[in-house]
mmCIF file of C-alpha atoms in Angstrom:
data_model
loop_
_atom_site.group_PDB
_atom_site.id
_atom_site.type_symbol
_atom_site.label_atom_id
_atom_site.label_comp_id
_atom_site.label_asym_id
_atom_site.label_seq_id
_atom_site.Cartn_x
_atom_site.Cartn_y
_atom_site.Cartn_z
ATOM 1 C CA MET P 1 22.310 -23.657 43.245
ATOM 2 C CA SER P 2 24.430 -21.807 40.741
ATOM 3 C CA PHE P 3 26.877 -19.560 41.630
ATOM 4 C CA ALA P 4 28.383 -16.469 39.347
ATOM 5 C CA PRO P 5 31.844 -16.790 37.596
ATOM 6 C CA PRO P 6 34.533 -14.478 39.687
ATOM 7 C CA PRO P 7 35.027 -11.238 37.990
ATOM 8 C CA PRO P 8 37.952 -10.354 35.689
ATOM 9 C CA PRO P 9 41.250 -9.291 37.124
ATOM 10 C CA GLY P 10 41.236 -5.550 37.471
ATOM 11 C CA PHE P 11 37.337 -5.394 37.533
ATOM 12 C CA VAL P 12 35.742 -3.441 40.392
ATOM 13 C CA PRO P 13 32.573 -4.617 41.237
ATOM 14 C CA PRO P 14 29.430 -1.919 41.605
ATOM 15 C CA PRO P 15 28.763 -0.486 44.963
ATOM 16 C CA PRO P 16 25.877 -2.282 46.814
ATOM 17 C CA GLY P 17 22.077 -1.347 45.397
ATOM 18 C CA MET P 18 23.481 -0.818 41.880
ATOM 19 C CA PRO P 19 22.693 -3.140 39.133
ATOM 20 C CA PRO P 20 25.813 -5.064 37.751
ATOM 21 C CA GLY P 21 26.706 -3.893 34.331
ATOM 22 C CA LEU P 22 26.577 0.168 35.061
ATOM 23 C CA PRO P 23 29.538 2.238 35.185
ATOM 24 C CA HIS P 24 30.303 3.919 38.606
ATOM 25 C CA PRO P 25 28.739 7.507 39.201
ATOM 26 C CA GLN P 26 32.214 8.967 38.809
ATOM 27 C CA GLN P 27 32.831 7.439 35.518
ATOM 28 C CA MET P 28 29.096 8.845 34.483
ATOM 29 C CA ASP P 29 30.199 12.270 34.819
ATOM 30 C CA SER P 30 33.477 11.816 32.746
ATOM 31 C CA MET P 31 31.308 10.141 29.869
ATOM 32 C CA ARG P 32 28.585 12.895 30.124
ATOM 33 C CA MET P 33 28.588 15.235 26.706
ATOM 34 C CA PRO P 34 28.912 18.950 26.741
ATOM 35 C CA SER P 35 25.307 20.281 26.052
ATOM 36 C CA GLU P 36 26.603 22.051 22.604
ATOM 37 C CA VAL P 37 27.529 18.816 21.371
ATOM 38 C CA LEU P 38 24.750 16.934 22.784
ATOM 39 C CA ALA P 39 22.602 19.765 21.094
ATOM 40 C CA GLN P 40 24.606 19.579 17.658
ATOM 41 C CA LYS P 41 23.978 15.660 17.511
ATOM 42 C CA SER P 42 20.202 16.032 18.682
ATOM 43 C CA HIS P 43 19.916 18.313 15.680
ATOM 44 C CA LYS P 44 21.337 16.235 13.051
ATOM 45 C CA TRP P 45 19.383 12.916 14.134
ATOM 46 C CA VAL P 46 16.408 15.068 13.815
ATOM 47 C CA GLN P 47 17.389 16.224 10.196
ATOM 48 C CA MET P 48 18.330 12.740 9.418
ATOM 49 C CA GLN P 49 15.120 11.174 10.446
ATOM 50 C CA ASN P 50 13.258 13.823 8.704
ATOM 51 C CA LYS P 51 15.177 12.984 5.578
ATOM 52 C CA ARG P 52 14.344 9.238 6.197
ATOM 53 C CA TYR P 53 10.906 9.260 7.048
ATOM 54 C CA GLY P 54 9.416 12.401 5.721
ATOM 55 C CA GLU P 55 7.242 13.285 2.899
ATOM 56 C CA LYS P 56 9.191 12.024 -0.428
ATOM 57 C CA ARG P 57 8.513 13.648 -3.775
ATOM 58 C CA LYS P 58 9.159 11.772 -7.150
ATOM 59 C CA ALA P 59 10.639 13.088 -9.909
ATOM 60 C CA GLY P 60 7.898 12.671 -13.216
ATOM 61 C CA PHE P 61 4.827 13.449 -14.210
ATOM 62 C CA ILE P 62 1.442 13.493 -12.373
ATOM 63 C CA ASP P 63 -1.203 10.992 -13.734
ATOM 64 C CA THR P 64 -4.635 12.853 -13.724
ATOM 65 C CA GLY P 65 -6.414 9.667 -14.289
ATOM 66 C CA LYS P 66 -8.137 8.074 -17.325
ATOM 67 C CA GLN P 67 -10.558 10.049 -19.502
ATOM 68 C CA ASP P 68 -14.060 8.416 -19.764
ATOM 69 C CA LEU P 69 -14.450 6.615 -22.900
ATOM 70 C CA PRO P 70 -17.929 6.956 -25.145
ATOM 71 C CA PRO P 71 -20.414 4.109 -24.645
ATOM 72 C CA GLU P 72 -19.606 3.054 -28.463
ATOM 73 C CA HIS P 73 -16.030 2.539 -27.570
ATOM 74 C CA VAL P 74 -17.358 -0.796 -24.988
ATOM 75 C CA ARG P 75 -19.624 -1.716 -27.177
ATOM 76 C CA LYS P 76 -17.625 -2.262 -30.104
ATOM 77 C CA ILE P 77 -15.053 -3.819 -27.687
ATOM 78 C CA ILE P 78 -17.704 -6.461 -26.680
ATOM 79 C CA LYS P 79 -18.777 -7.129 -30.015
ATOM 80 C CA ASP P 80 -15.574 -7.620 -31.176
ATOM 81 C CA HIS P 81 -14.778 -10.206 -27.861
ATOM 82 C CA GLY P 82 -18.165 -11.613 -28.392
ATOM 83 C CA ASP P 83 -17.005 -14.880 -30.324
ATOM 84 C CA MET P 84 -13.904 -16.207 -28.847
ATOM 85 C CA SER P 85 -13.391 -18.981 -31.243
ATOM 86 C CA ASN P 86 -11.580 -16.470 -33.280
ATOM 87 C CA ARG P 87 -7.992 -16.722 -33.699
ATOM 88 C CA LYS P 88 -6.990 -13.619 -32.291
ATOM 89 C CA PHE P 89 -8.162 -14.607 -28.950
ATOM 90 C CA ARG P 90 -6.690 -17.828 -28.678
ATOM 91 C CA ASN P 91 -4.090 -16.601 -25.957
ATOM 92 C CA ASP P 92 -6.666 -14.822 -23.991
ATOM 93 C CA LYS P 93 -8.837 -17.860 -22.961
ATOM 94 C CA ARG P 94 -6.558 -18.301 -19.731
ATOM 95 C CA VAL P 95 -7.052 -14.966 -18.860
ATOM 96 C CA HIS P 96 -10.877 -15.065 -19.286
ATOM 97 C CA LEU P 97 -10.890 -18.445 -17.210
ATOM 98 C CA GLY P 98 -9.231 -16.237 -14.508
ATOM 99 C CA ALA P 99 -11.971 -13.632 -14.522
ATOM 100 C CA LEU P 100 -14.715 -15.916 -13.743
ATOM 101 C CA LYS P 101 -14.098 -15.738 -10.060
ATOM 102 C CA TYR P 102 -15.241 -12.067 -10.653
ATOM 103 C CA VAL P 103 -18.151 -12.675 -12.336
ATOM 104 C CA PRO P 104 -20.571 -12.912 -9.408
ATOM 105 C CA HIS P 105 -19.378 -9.201 -8.662
ATOM 106 C CA ALA P 106 -19.766 -8.050 -11.931
ATOM 107 C CA VAL P 107 -23.616 -9.402 -12.382
ATOM 108 C CA LEU P 108 -24.271 -7.814 -9.029
ATOM 109 C CA LYS P 109 -22.950 -4.394 -9.981
ATOM 110 C CA LEU P 110 -25.330 -4.946 -13.481
ATOM 111 C CA LEU P 111 -28.340 -5.655 -11.147
ATOM 112 C CA GLU P 112 -27.760 -2.809 -9.003
ATOM 113 C CA ASN P 113 -27.229 -0.481 -12.002
ATOM 114 C CA ILE P 114 -30.423 -1.733 -13.729
ATOM 115 C CA PRO P 115 -32.427 1.550 -14.881
ATOM 116 C CA CYS P 116 -35.686 2.124 -12.999
ATOM 117 C CA PRO P 117 -38.852 2.296 -14.984
ATOM 118 C CA TRP P 118 -39.170 5.634 -14.989
ATOM 119 C CA GLU P 119 -35.559 5.934 -16.632
ATOM 120 C CA GLN P 120 -35.373 5.526 -20.312
ATOM 121 C CA VAL P 121 -31.738 5.066 -20.180
ATOM 122 C CA ARG P 122 -29.017 5.026 -17.275
ATOM 123 C CA GLU P 123 -24.975 5.365 -18.582
ATOM 124 C CA VAL P 124 -22.803 4.124 -15.594
ATOM 125 C CA PRO P 125 -18.963 4.375 -15.843
ATOM 126 C CA VAL P 126 -17.699 0.722 -16.674
ATOM 127 C CA LEU P 127 -14.114 -0.284 -15.536
ATOM 128 C CA TYR P 128 -13.032 -3.337 -17.557
ATOM 129 C CA HIS P 129 -9.569 -5.179 -17.657
ATOM 130 C CA ILE P 130 -6.824 -4.491 -20.397
ATOM 131 C CA THR P 131 -7.873 -8.124 -22.058
ATOM 132 C CA VAL P 132 -11.784 -7.246 -21.623
ATOM 133 C CA GLY P 133 -11.899 -10.744 -19.369
ATOM 134 C CA VAL P 134 -14.210 -8.955 -17.262
ATOM 135 C CA TYR P 135 -16.155 -5.797 -17.137
ATOM 136 C CA VAL P 136 -17.511 -4.225 -13.665
ATOM 137 C CA ALA P 137 -20.021 -1.202 -13.574
ATOM 138 C CA CYS P 138 -18.469 0.710 -10.974
ATOM 139 C CA TYR P 139 -21.134 3.287 -9.943
ATOM 140 C CA ALA P 140 -23.529 2.596 -6.758
ATOM 141 C CA SER P 141 -26.549 4.274 -6.747
ATOM 142 C CA ARG P 142 -27.556 5.920 -3.549
ATOM 143 C CA LYS P 143 -30.526 4.465 -1.503
ATOM 144 C CA ALA P 144 -32.701 6.312 0.215
#
């Protein structure tokens, strides 16, 4: 059985029924702030929280997105990168090896975008990495 240590000298124990550690009701009345001060502090706190968590505006320009390039652009890039034995692409081999994990997804998107038998040509927007490691057709046809 353990006993609590005795209170320090000058400590007034709480009245019965009150949890220890809370001040006496007489002390609570003297600790209360006037309503004007409380309202002012509350208003200041709300302003600070709005500034802290509110909507932030960043200075600078607004990116409107990239413009679609013509199909000839992608054809030229594919033709240029067709032969990876070229000296120019020596450093890109690591990137291409890393892009291999996306090939199944790229093939799936390619199969999804094969033109139907009644369509002559289907132009689809293409997303490709800056190093031209992988191309993905980024259009999903609506299935009825």
